[in-house]
């Protein structure tokens, strides 16, 4: 019988790795890639017990995503945006823990916007305008109820981690 | 005890790790579009000492390899040259006899052109002068009409006379033989005498009166009185003058190198006493307009 306290980090790690692989293989569909990236950064990475580990995975997702695009003269902007957003999300979860689904989704929507702004800003600083434009992020925002529900199922308050 | 948030404890180290990760990304992003060149420049500066050392090492290895290659090439060249020199020396040794004979033949041909006589060339196939009553053996004989008492000469001087003739061979009695007698005359006084052999390469002139003034080094020519040689062929040089009771005894060093003569000319039987040297060719008139 599985112990929930020990199976959660493993399941989280498994989901993160799967999501990372999906980001890599979803390169031909940038909009899907944006949704997967946002899911990893806002839903999976903040759930790690250590923020440092979550930030590492978020940065890893940014590097993988930009590596699959192969269009930047200078990579790293997405990784910085992901990293910052993950730290911010983990901090908000610690500061204002919530158990309400609606509030959780609303917070995700806000963090999605912040994430988009941060990533676009960092990418613009690093190498210029983002090649995706805003379409992928708009899709991400629209599908917040979809992947946010899944994230809420995976969410575990800090006192239960 | 209160745990410090940014101290060296697990929580603090985690915070420092997050900060380092974030600051590293920020620094990386803010380096801009061309950080590679900056990094390359910085790495180039840092690695310059090792590059200098590496370049010198590579240069030294290249030069050492070059020197070794040059040394090997030089050794191979020296070996080839040695083989070439040995081959040339062997060839030269093998050819020296031919060259000597060829030079002798050329000089003999010149002598033949100078003499207005019908002479015949012959090769000395055996030199038996050191044997008792020995002589020179020629490769020509009765087949070309040789007979005894024909004169034999070489470019340096008189060699002797034919003593006996058989088919394709003839023996020559050299001037230095004890039983050889040749009519000669002195170049300055024109006094005539008889040359007789006394030792290898040496002969003695008999029947020269004591009143004759003879100098050492005076040339001796044939007188033509024996009808074997015409008048004026070089025989040798006077080396010593010894007065005797009624005559002078003159020692003569023969001009012909009897030890190493290979080619000779055989004079016709009973040649004329006096022969005229061939007339000189007419002088070439200068061509008008020529240089």
CSV table of C-alpha atoms in Angstrom, one decimal:
chain,number,residue,atom,x,y,z
A,1,UNK,CA,0.0,0.0,0.0
A,2,UNK,CA,1.4,3.3,-1.1
A,3,UNK,CA,2.1,5.9,1.5
A,4,UNK,CA,0.6,9.2,0.3
A,5,UNK,CA,3.3,11.2,2.0
A,6,UNK,CA,6.1,9.5,0.0
A,7,UNK,CA,4.2,8.9,-3.2
A,8,UNK,CA,3.4,12.5,-3.8
A,9,UNK,CA,6.9,13.8,-4.5
A,10,UNK,CA,7.5,10.8,-6.8
A,11,UNK,CA,4.3,11.4,-8.7
A,12,UNK,CA,5.1,15.1,-8.9
A,13,UNK,CA,8.6,14.3,-10.3
A,14,UNK,CA,7.1,11.8,-12.8
A,15,UNK,CA,4.5,14.4,-14.0
A,16,UNK,CA,7.3,17.0,-14.3
A,17,UNK,CA,9.5,14.7,-16.4
A,18,UNK,CA,6.5,13.8,-18.6
A,19,UNK,CA,5.6,17.4,-19.0
A,20,UNK,CA,9.2,18.2,-19.9
A,21,UNK,CA,9.2,15.5,-22.5
A,22,UNK,CA,5.9,16.8,-23.9
A,23,UNK,CA,7.4,20.3,-24.1
A,24,UNK,CA,10.3,18.9,-26.1
A,25,UNK,CA,8.1,16.9,-28.5
A,26,UNK,CA,5.4,19.6,-28.9
A,27,UNK,CA,7.9,21.9,-30.6
A,28,UNK,CA,5.9,21.8,-33.9
A,29,UNK,CA,2.8,23.2,-32.1
A,30,UNK,CA,4.0,26.4,-30.2
A,31,UNK,CA,0.6,27.1,-28.7
A,32,UNK,CA,0.4,23.6,-27.1
A,33,UNK,CA,4.0,24.1,-26.0
A,34,UNK,CA,3.0,27.3,-24.2
A,35,UNK,CA,0.2,25.7,-22.3
A,36,UNK,CA,2.5,22.8,-21.3
A,37,UNK,CA,5.2,25.2,-20.2
A,38,UNK,CA,2.7,27.2,-18.1
A,39,UNK,CA,1.3,24.1,-16.6
A,40,UNK,CA,4.8,23.0,-15.5
A,41,UNK,CA,5.8,26.4,-14.2
A,42,UNK,CA,2.5,27.3,-12.4
A,43,UNK,CA,1.1,24.0,-11.4
A,44,UNK,CA,3.9,21.5,-10.9
A,45,UNK,CA,7.1,23.4,-10.0
A,46,UNK,CA,5.5,25.3,-7.0
A,47,UNK,CA,4.3,22.0,-5.6
A,48,UNK,CA,7.8,20.7,-4.8
A,49,UNK,CA,8.6,20.8,-1.1
A,50,UNK,CA,11.8,22.7,-1.9
A,51,UNK,CA,11.4,25.9,-3.9
A,52,UNK,CA,14.9,25.5,-5.1
A,53,UNK,CA,14.0,22.2,-6.8
A,54,UNK,CA,10.9,23.7,-8.3
A,55,UNK,CA,12.8,26.7,-9.6
A,56,UNK,CA,15.4,24.3,-11.1
A,57,UNK,CA,12.7,22.4,-12.9
A,58,UNK,CA,11.0,25.6,-14.1
A,59,UNK,CA,14.3,26.9,-15.5
A,60,UNK,CA,15.0,23.5,-17.1
A,61,UNK,CA,11.6,23.8,-18.8
A,62,UNK,CA,12.5,27.2,-20.2
A,63,UNK,CA,15.9,26.0,-21.5
A,64,UNK,CA,14.3,23.0,-23.1
A,65,UNK,CA,11.6,25.1,-24.7
A,66,UNK,CA,14.0,27.6,-26.1
A,67,UNK,CA,16.3,24.8,-27.2
A,68,UNK,CA,13.5,23.3,-29.3
A,69,UNK,CA,12.8,26.6,-31.0
A,70,UNK,CA,16.3,27.1,-32.1
A,71,UNK,CA,15.6,30.6,-33.3
A,72,UNK,CA,17.0,32.7,-30.5
A,73,UNK,CA,20.4,34.3,-31.0
A,74,UNK,CA,20.6,34.3,-27.2
A,75,UNK,CA,18.7,31.8,-25.0
A,76,UNK,CA,17.7,32.2,-21.4
A,77,UNK,CA,14.8,34.6,-21.4
A,78,UNK,CA,12.1,32.0,-21.0
A,79,UNK,CA,14.1,30.2,-18.3
A,80,UNK,CA,14.4,33.4,-16.3
A,81,UNK,CA,10.7,34.1,-16.7
A,82,UNK,CA,9.8,30.6,-15.6
A,83,UNK,CA,12.1,30.7,-12.7
A,84,UNK,CA,10.8,34.0,-11.4
A,85,UNK,CA,7.2,33.0,-11.9
A,86,UNK,CA,7.7,29.7,-10.1
A,87,UNK,CA,9.3,31.5,-7.1
A,88,UNK,CA,6.5,34.0,-7.1
A,89,UNK,CA,3.8,31.2,-7.3
A,90,UNK,CA,5.4,29.2,-4.5
A,91,UNK,CA,5.6,32.3,-2.4
A,92,UNK,CA,2.0,33.2,-2.9
A,93,UNK,CA,1.0,29.6,-2.1
A,94,UNK,CA,3.0,29.9,1.1
A,95,UNK,CA,1.7,33.3,2.0
A,96,UNK,CA,-2.0,32.8,1.0
A,97,UNK,CA,-2.8,29.1,1.0
A,98,UNK,CA,-6.1,28.3,-0.5
A,99,UNK,CA,-8.3,25.3,-0.6
A,100,UNK,CA,-11.0,26.9,-2.8
A,101,UNK,CA,-11.0,25.8,-6.4
A,102,UNK,CA,-12.3,29.1,-7.8
A,103,UNK,CA,-9.7,31.1,-5.9
A,104,UNK,CA,-7.0,28.7,-7.0
A,105,UNK,CA,-7.9,29.2,-10.7
A,106,UNK,CA,-8.2,32.9,-10.4
A,107,UNK,CA,-4.7,33.0,-8.9
A,108,UNK,CA,-3.5,30.8,-11.7
A,109,UNK,CA,-5.0,33.2,-14.3
A,110,UNK,CA,-3.3,36.1,-12.7
A,111,UNK,CA,0.0,34.2,-12.5
A,112,UNK,CA,-0.4,33.2,-16.1
A,113,UNK,CA,-0.6,36.9,-17.1
A,114,UNK,CA,2.4,37.7,-15.0
A,115,UNK,CA,4.3,34.7,-16.4
A,116,UNK,CA,3.6,35.8,-20.0
A,117,UNK,CA,4.7,39.4,-19.3
A,118,UNK,CA,7.9,38.2,-17.5
A,119,UNK,CA,8.8,35.7,-20.3
A,120,UNK,CA,8.1,38.2,-23.1
A,121,UNK,CA,10.1,40.9,-21.2
A,122,UNK,CA,13.0,38.6,-20.5
A,123,UNK,CA,13.1,37.3,-24.0
A,124,UNK,CA,12.9,40.8,-25.4
A,125,UNK,CA,15.8,41.8,-23.2
A,126,UNK,CA,17.8,38.8,-24.2
A,127,UNK,CA,17.3,38.7,-27.9
A,128,UNK,CA,14.4,40.7,-29.1
A,129,UNK,CA,10.6,40.1,-29.6
A,130,UNK,CA,9.3,36.7,-28.8
A,131,UNK,CA,8.7,34.6,-32.0
A,132,UNK,CA,5.5,33.2,-30.6
A,133,UNK,CA,3.8,36.4,-30.3
A,134,UNK,CA,0.8,36.5,-27.9
A,135,UNK,CA,-1.3,33.7,-29.4
A,136,UNK,CA,0.2,30.9,-27.2
A,137,UNK,CA,-0.2,32.9,-24.0
A,138,UNK,CA,-3.8,33.8,-24.9
A,139,UNK,CA,-4.5,30.1,-25.4
A,140,UNK,CA,-2.9,29.4,-22.1
A,141,UNK,CA,-5.1,31.9,-20.4
A,142,UNK,CA,-8.2,30.6,-22.0
A,143,UNK,CA,-7.4,27.0,-21.0
A,144,UNK,CA,-6.7,27.9,-17.4
A,145,UNK,CA,-9.9,26.1,-16.2
A,146,UNK,CA,-8.8,23.0,-18.0
A,147,UNK,CA,-5.2,22.6,-16.8
A,148,UNK,CA,-5.9,24.5,-13.6
A,149,UNK,CA,-8.4,21.8,-12.6
A,150,UNK,CA,-5.7,19.2,-13.0
A,151,UNK,CA,-3.3,21.4,-11.1
A,152,UNK,CA,-5.8,21.8,-8.3
A,153,UNK,CA,-6.1,18.0,-8.0
A,154,UNK,CA,-2.3,17.8,-7.8
A,155,UNK,CA,-2.1,20.7,-5.3
A,156,UNK,CA,-1.3,19.8,-1.8
A,157,UNK,CA,-1.2,22.5,0.9
A,158,UNK,CA,2.1,23.1,2.6
A,159,UNK,CA,1.1,21.6,5.8
A,160,UNK,CA,0.3,18.4,4.1
A,161,UNK,CA,3.5,18.1,2.1
B,1,UNK,CA,17.8,29.1,19.5
B,2,UNK,CA,16.5,31.2,16.6
B,3,UNK,CA,17.4,30.0,13.1
B,4,UNK,CA,18.7,32.8,10.9
B,5,UNK,CA,16.8,32.9,7.5
B,6,UNK,CA,19.9,33.6,5.4
B,7,UNK,CA,22.4,31.8,7.6
B,8,UNK,CA,24.4,28.6,6.8
B,9,UNK,CA,21.6,26.2,7.6
B,10,UNK,CA,19.5,24.1,5.2
B,11,UNK,CA,16.8,26.8,4.8
B,12,UNK,CA,19.4,29.5,4.4
B,13,UNK,CA,21.4,27.4,1.9
B,14,UNK,CA,18.2,26.8,-0.1
B,15,UNK,CA,17.6,30.5,-0.2
B,16,UNK,CA,21.1,31.2,-1.3
B,17,UNK,CA,20.7,28.5,-4.0
B,18,UNK,CA,17.5,30.1,-5.3
B,19,UNK,CA,19.1,33.6,-5.3
B,20,UNK,CA,22.2,32.2,-7.1
B,21,UNK,CA,20.0,30.5,-9.7
B,22,UNK,CA,17.9,33.6,-10.3
B,23,UNK,CA,20.8,36.0,-10.3
B,24,UNK,CA,22.7,33.7,-12.7
B,25,UNK,CA,19.8,33.7,-15.1
B,26,UNK,CA,19.3,37.5,-14.8
B,27,UNK,CA,23.0,38.1,-15.5
B,28,UNK,CA,22.9,35.7,-18.4
B,29,UNK,CA,19.8,37.4,-19.9
B,30,UNK,CA,21.1,40.9,-19.3
B,31,UNK,CA,24.4,40.1,-20.9
B,32,UNK,CA,22.5,40.7,-24.1
B,33,UNK,CA,22.6,39.2,-27.6
B,34,UNK,CA,26.3,38.9,-27.9
B,35,UNK,CA,27.6,37.4,-24.7
B,36,UNK,CA,29.3,34.7,-26.6
B,37,UNK,CA,31.9,37.1,-28.0
B,38,UNK,CA,32.5,38.5,-24.5
B,39,UNK,CA,32.8,35.1,-23.1
B,40,UNK,CA,35.1,34.1,-25.9
B,41,UNK,CA,37.2,37.2,-25.3
B,42,UNK,CA,37.4,36.5,-21.6
B,43,UNK,CA,38.2,32.9,-22.1
B,44,UNK,CA,40.8,33.9,-24.7
B,45,UNK,CA,42.5,36.2,-22.3
B,46,UNK,CA,42.5,33.6,-19.6
B,47,UNK,CA,43.7,30.8,-21.9
B,48,UNK,CA,46.4,32.9,-23.5
B,49,UNK,CA,49.3,31.6,-21.4
B,50,UNK,CA,48.3,28.0,-22.1
B,51,UNK,CA,47.9,28.9,-25.8
B,52,UNK,CA,51.4,30.4,-25.9
B,53,UNK,CA,52.9,27.4,-24.2
B,54,UNK,CA,50.9,25.0,-26.4
B,55,UNK,CA,51.9,27.0,-29.5
B,56,UNK,CA,55.6,26.8,-28.5
B,57,UNK,CA,55.3,23.2,-27.8
B,58,UNK,CA,53.7,22.5,-31.1
B,59,UNK,CA,56.3,24.6,-32.9
B,60,UNK,CA,59.1,22.7,-31.1
B,61,UNK,CA,57.5,19.4,-32.0
B,62,UNK,CA,57.1,20.5,-35.6
B,63,UNK,CA,60.7,21.7,-35.9
B,64,UNK,CA,62.0,18.5,-34.3
B,65,UNK,CA,60.0,16.5,-36.7
B,66,UNK,CA,61.2,18.7,-39.5
B,67,UNK,CA,64.8,18.2,-38.4
B,68,UNK,CA,64.4,14.5,-38.1
B,69,UNK,CA,62.9,14.4,-41.6
B,70,UNK,CA,65.7,16.5,-43.0
B,71,UNK,CA,68.2,14.3,-41.2
B,72,UNK,CA,66.7,11.1,-42.6
B,73,UNK,CA,66.5,12.7,-46.1
B,74,UNK,CA,70.1,13.8,-45.8
B,75,UNK,CA,71.2,10.3,-44.7
B,76,UNK,CA,69.3,8.7,-47.5
B,77,UNK,CA,70.8,11.1,-50.0
B,78,UNK,CA,74.3,10.5,-48.6
B,79,UNK,CA,73.7,6.7,-48.9
B,80,UNK,CA,72.5,7.1,-52.5
B,81,UNK,CA,75.5,9.4,-53.3
B,82,UNK,CA,77.9,6.8,-51.8
B,83,UNK,CA,76.4,4.1,-53.9
B,84,UNK,CA,76.7,6.4,-56.9
B,85,UNK,CA,80.3,7.2,-56.1
B,86,UNK,CA,81.1,3.5,-55.6
B,87,UNK,CA,79.5,2.7,-58.9
B,88,UNK,CA,81.3,5.5,-60.7
B,89,UNK,CA,84.6,4.4,-59.2
B,90,UNK,CA,84.0,0.8,-60.3
B,91,UNK,CA,83.1,2.0,-63.7
B,92,UNK,CA,86.1,4.3,-63.8
B,93,UNK,CA,88.4,1.5,-62.8
B,94,UNK,CA,86.8,-0.7,-65.5
B,95,UNK,CA,87.1,2.1,-68.1
B,96,UNK,CA,90.6,3.3,-67.3
B,97,UNK,CA,92.3,0.7,-69.4
B,98,UNK,CA,90.0,1.6,-72.3
B,99,UNK,CA,90.5,5.3,-71.8
B,100,UNK,CA,94.3,4.8,-71.7
B,101,UNK,CA,94.2,2.7,-74.8
B,102,UNK,CA,92.0,5.2,-76.5
B,103,UNK,CA,94.3,8.1,-75.6
B,104,UNK,CA,97.2,6.1,-76.9
B,105,UNK,CA,95.3,5.3,-80.1
B,106,UNK,CA,94.6,9.0,-80.6
B,107,UNK,CA,98.3,9.9,-80.2
B,108,UNK,CA,99.2,7.0,-82.5
B,109,UNK,CA,96.8,8.2,-85.1
B,110,UNK,CA,98.4,11.6,-84.9
B,111,UNK,CA,101.8,10.1,-85.4
B,112,UNK,CA,100.5,8.1,-88.3
B,113,UNK,CA,99.3,11.2,-90.0
B,114,UNK,CA,102.6,12.9,-89.5
B,115,UNK,CA,104.6,10.1,-91.0
B,116,UNK,CA,104.6,10.0,-94.8
B,117,UNK,CA,104.9,6.3,-94.7
B,118,UNK,CA,102.6,3.4,-95.2
B,119,UNK,CA,102.4,2.2,-91.5
B,120,UNK,CA,100.3,-0.4,-89.9
B,121,UNK,CA,98.9,-0.4,-86.4
B,122,UNK,CA,99.3,-3.3,-84.0
B,123,UNK,CA,98.5,-4.1,-80.5
B,124,UNK,CA,101.0,-5.4,-78.0
B,125,UNK,CA,99.5,-8.6,-76.6
B,126,UNK,CA,102.4,-9.6,-74.5
B,127,UNK,CA,105.4,-7.9,-72.9
B,128,UNK,CA,108.1,-10.4,-72.2
B,129,UNK,CA,111.0,-7.9,-71.9
B,130,UNK,CA,112.0,-9.1,-68.5
B,131,UNK,CA,112.4,-12.7,-69.6
B,132,UNK,CA,115.8,-13.8,-71.1
B,133,UNK,CA,115.8,-12.9,-74.8
B,134,UNK,CA,112.2,-11.8,-74.4
B,135,UNK,CA,110.5,-9.0,-76.3
B,136,UNK,CA,107.1,-7.6,-77.2
B,137,UNK,CA,104.5,-9.8,-79.0
B,138,UNK,CA,102.2,-8.1,-81.5
B,139,UNK,CA,98.8,-9.3,-82.7
B,140,UNK,CA,99.7,-8.9,-86.4
B,141,UNK,CA,101.9,-11.2,-88.4
B,142,UNK,CA,102.4,-12.8,-91.8
B,143,UNK,CA,98.7,-12.4,-92.6
B,144,UNK,CA,99.2,-8.7,-93.2
B,145,UNK,CA,102.6,-9.0,-94.8
B,146,UNK,CA,104.9,-8.3,-91.9
B,147,UNK,CA,108.5,-9.4,-92.3
B,148,UNK,CA,111.5,-9.3,-89.9
B,149,UNK,CA,113.5,-6.0,-89.5
B,150,UNK,CA,110.5,-3.7,-89.8
B,151,UNK,CA,110.7,-0.8,-87.5
B,152,UNK,CA,108.2,-0.4,-84.6
B,153,UNK,CA,107.5,3.0,-83.1
B,154,UNK,CA,105.1,4.5,-80.7
B,155,UNK,CA,104.2,8.2,-80.2
B,156,UNK,CA,106.9,8.7,-77.6
B,157,UNK,CA,109.7,7.3,-79.8
B,158,UNK,CA,111.3,4.2,-81.3
B,159,UNK,CA,110.3,0.8,-79.7
B,160,UNK,CA,112.4,-1.7,-81.6
B,161,UNK,CA,112.3,-3.9,-84.7
B,162,UNK,CA,110.4,-7.0,-85.7
B,163,UNK,CA,112.5,-10.0,-84.9
B,164,UNK,CA,110.4,-12.9,-86.1
B,165,UNK,CA,107.0,-13.2,-87.7
B,166,UNK,CA,104.4,-16.0,-87.6
B,167,UNK,CA,100.8,-16.1,-88.6
B,168,UNK,CA,98.9,-13.4,-86.8
B,169,UNK,CA,101.8,-12.7,-84.4
B,170,UNK,CA,105.1,-11.0,-84.5
B,171,UNK,CA,107.8,-10.6,-81.9
B,172,UNK,CA,109.6,-7.3,-81.5
B,173,UNK,CA,113.2,-6.9,-80.4
B,174,UNK,CA,113.1,-3.8,-78.2
B,175,UNK,CA,115.9,-1.2,-78.2
B,176,UNK,CA,117.0,-2.1,-74.7
B,177,UNK,CA,117.7,-5.7,-75.6
B,178,UNK,CA,121.3,-6.8,-75.3
B,179,UNK,CA,121.3,-8.1,-78.9
B,180,UNK,CA,119.6,-5.0,-80.4
B,181,UNK,CA,121.6,-2.6,-82.5
B,182,UNK,CA,120.1,0.5,-84.0
B,183,UNK,CA,121.8,3.2,-86.1
B,184,UNK,CA,121.4,6.6,-84.3
B,185,UNK,CA,122.7,10.1,-84.4
B,186,UNK,CA,123.1,12.9,-82.0
B,187,UNK,CA,120.9,15.9,-82.4
B,188,UNK,CA,123.5,18.6,-82.1
B,189,UNK,CA,126.7,17.2,-83.6
B,190,UNK,CA,125.0,14.9,-86.1
B,191,UNK,CA,127.5,12.3,-85.1
B,192,UNK,CA,126.3,8.8,-85.8
B,193,UNK,CA,126.7,5.6,-83.8
B,194,UNK,CA,125.2,2.3,-82.9
B,195,UNK,CA,122.7,2.0,-80.1
B,196,UNK,CA,122.9,-1.2,-78.0
B,197,UNK,CA,120.7,-2.2,-75.1
B,198,UNK,CA,122.3,-2.5,-71.7
B,199,UNK,CA,119.4,-2.5,-69.2
B,200,UNK,CA,115.6,-2.2,-69.2
B,201,UNK,CA,114.8,1.3,-70.5
B,202,UNK,CA,118.5,2.1,-71.0
B,203,UNK,CA,120.9,1.7,-73.9
B,204,UNK,CA,124.4,2.7,-74.9
B,205,UNK,CA,125.7,4.4,-78.0
B,206,UNK,CA,129.0,3.1,-79.4
B,207,UNK,CA,131.4,4.3,-82.0
B,208,UNK,CA,131.2,8.0,-81.2
B,209,UNK,CA,134.6,9.6,-81.5
B,210,UNK,CA,136.2,11.3,-78.5
B,211,UNK,CA,136.4,14.6,-80.3
B,212,UNK,CA,132.7,14.9,-80.4
B,213,UNK,CA,131.1,17.4,-77.9
B,214,UNK,CA,128.2,15.7,-76.3
B,215,UNK,CA,126.0,17.2,-73.6
B,216,UNK,CA,123.9,15.3,-71.2
B,217,UNK,CA,120.2,15.7,-72.1
B,218,UNK,CA,121.0,15.9,-75.8
B,219,UNK,CA,118.3,14.1,-77.9
B,220,UNK,CA,119.2,11.0,-79.9
B,221,UNK,CA,117.5,10.3,-83.2
B,222,UNK,CA,117.6,7.5,-85.7
B,223,UNK,CA,120.2,8.0,-88.4
B,224,UNK,CA,118.5,5.9,-91.1
B,225,UNK,CA,121.7,4.1,-91.9
B,226,UNK,CA,120.4,0.7,-90.9
B,227,UNK,CA,117.4,0.9,-93.4
B,228,UNK,CA,115.2,-0.1,-90.6
B,229,UNK,CA,114.1,3.3,-89.4
B,230,UNK,CA,114.1,6.5,-91.5
B,231,UNK,CA,116.2,9.4,-90.3
B,232,UNK,CA,115.0,11.6,-87.5
B,233,UNK,CA,112.8,9.4,-85.2
B,234,UNK,CA,113.3,10.1,-81.5
B,235,UNK,CA,115.2,7.4,-79.7
B,236,UNK,CA,116.0,8.9,-76.3
B,237,UNK,CA,118.2,11.3,-74.4
B,238,UNK,CA,121.8,11.2,-73.3
B,239,UNK,CA,122.1,10.7,-69.6
B,240,UNK,CA,125.8,10.2,-69.2
B,241,UNK,CA,129.0,10.6,-71.2
B,242,UNK,CA,131.9,8.3,-70.5
B,243,UNK,CA,135.1,8.6,-72.5
B,244,UNK,CA,136.8,5.3,-73.3
B,245,UNK,CA,140.1,4.6,-75.1
B,246,UNK,CA,139.1,5.5,-78.6
B,247,UNK,CA,135.5,6.6,-78.3
B,248,UNK,CA,132.8,8.0,-76.1
B,249,UNK,CA,130.4,5.8,-74.3
B,250,UNK,CA,127.0,7.5,-74.1
B,251,UNK,CA,124.3,6.2,-71.9
B,252,UNK,CA,120.9,6.9,-73.2
B,253,UNK,CA,117.5,6.8,-71.5
B,254,UNK,CA,115.0,5.5,-74.1
B,255,UNK,CA,112.1,7.8,-74.9
B,256,UNK,CA,109.5,5.1,-75.5
B,257,UNK,CA,107.9,3.7,-72.4
B,258,UNK,CA,108.6,0.1,-73.2
B,259,UNK,CA,107.0,-1.2,-70.0
B,260,UNK,CA,103.5,0.2,-70.8
B,261,UNK,CA,103.3,0.5,-74.5
B,262,UNK,CA,100.1,-1.0,-75.8
B,263,UNK,CA,99.7,0.2,-79.4
B,264,UNK,CA,102.5,0.6,-81.9
B,265,UNK,CA,103.0,1.5,-85.5
B,266,UNK,CA,104.9,-0.9,-87.7
B,267,UNK,CA,107.0,0.9,-90.4
B,268,UNK,CA,107.3,-0.5,-93.9
B,269,UNK,CA,110.2,-2.8,-94.7
B,270,UNK,CA,113.3,-0.8,-95.8
B,271,UNK,CA,111.9,2.6,-95.6
B,272,UNK,CA,113.7,5.6,-97.3
B,273,UNK,CA,116.5,7.0,-95.3
B,274,UNK,CA,115.1,10.5,-95.4
B,275,UNK,CA,111.4,11.3,-95.1
B,276,UNK,CA,109.8,14.6,-95.7
B,277,UNK,CA,107.3,15.8,-93.1
B,278,UNK,CA,103.9,16.5,-94.5
B,279,UNK,CA,103.5,20.0,-95.8
B,280,UNK,CA,101.6,22.3,-93.5
B,281,UNK,CA,98.0,23.2,-94.5
B,282,UNK,CA,97.6,26.5,-96.2
B,283,UNK,CA,96.6,29.3,-93.9
B,284,UNK,CA,93.0,30.2,-93.7
B,285,UNK,CA,92.2,33.5,-95.3
B,286,UNK,CA,90.0,35.7,-93.2
B,287,UNK,CA,86.4,35.7,-94.4
B,288,UNK,CA,85.1,39.1,-95.3
B,289,UNK,CA,82.5,40.2,-92.8
B,290,UNK,CA,83.4,37.5,-90.4
B,291,UNK,CA,84.2,38.0,-86.7
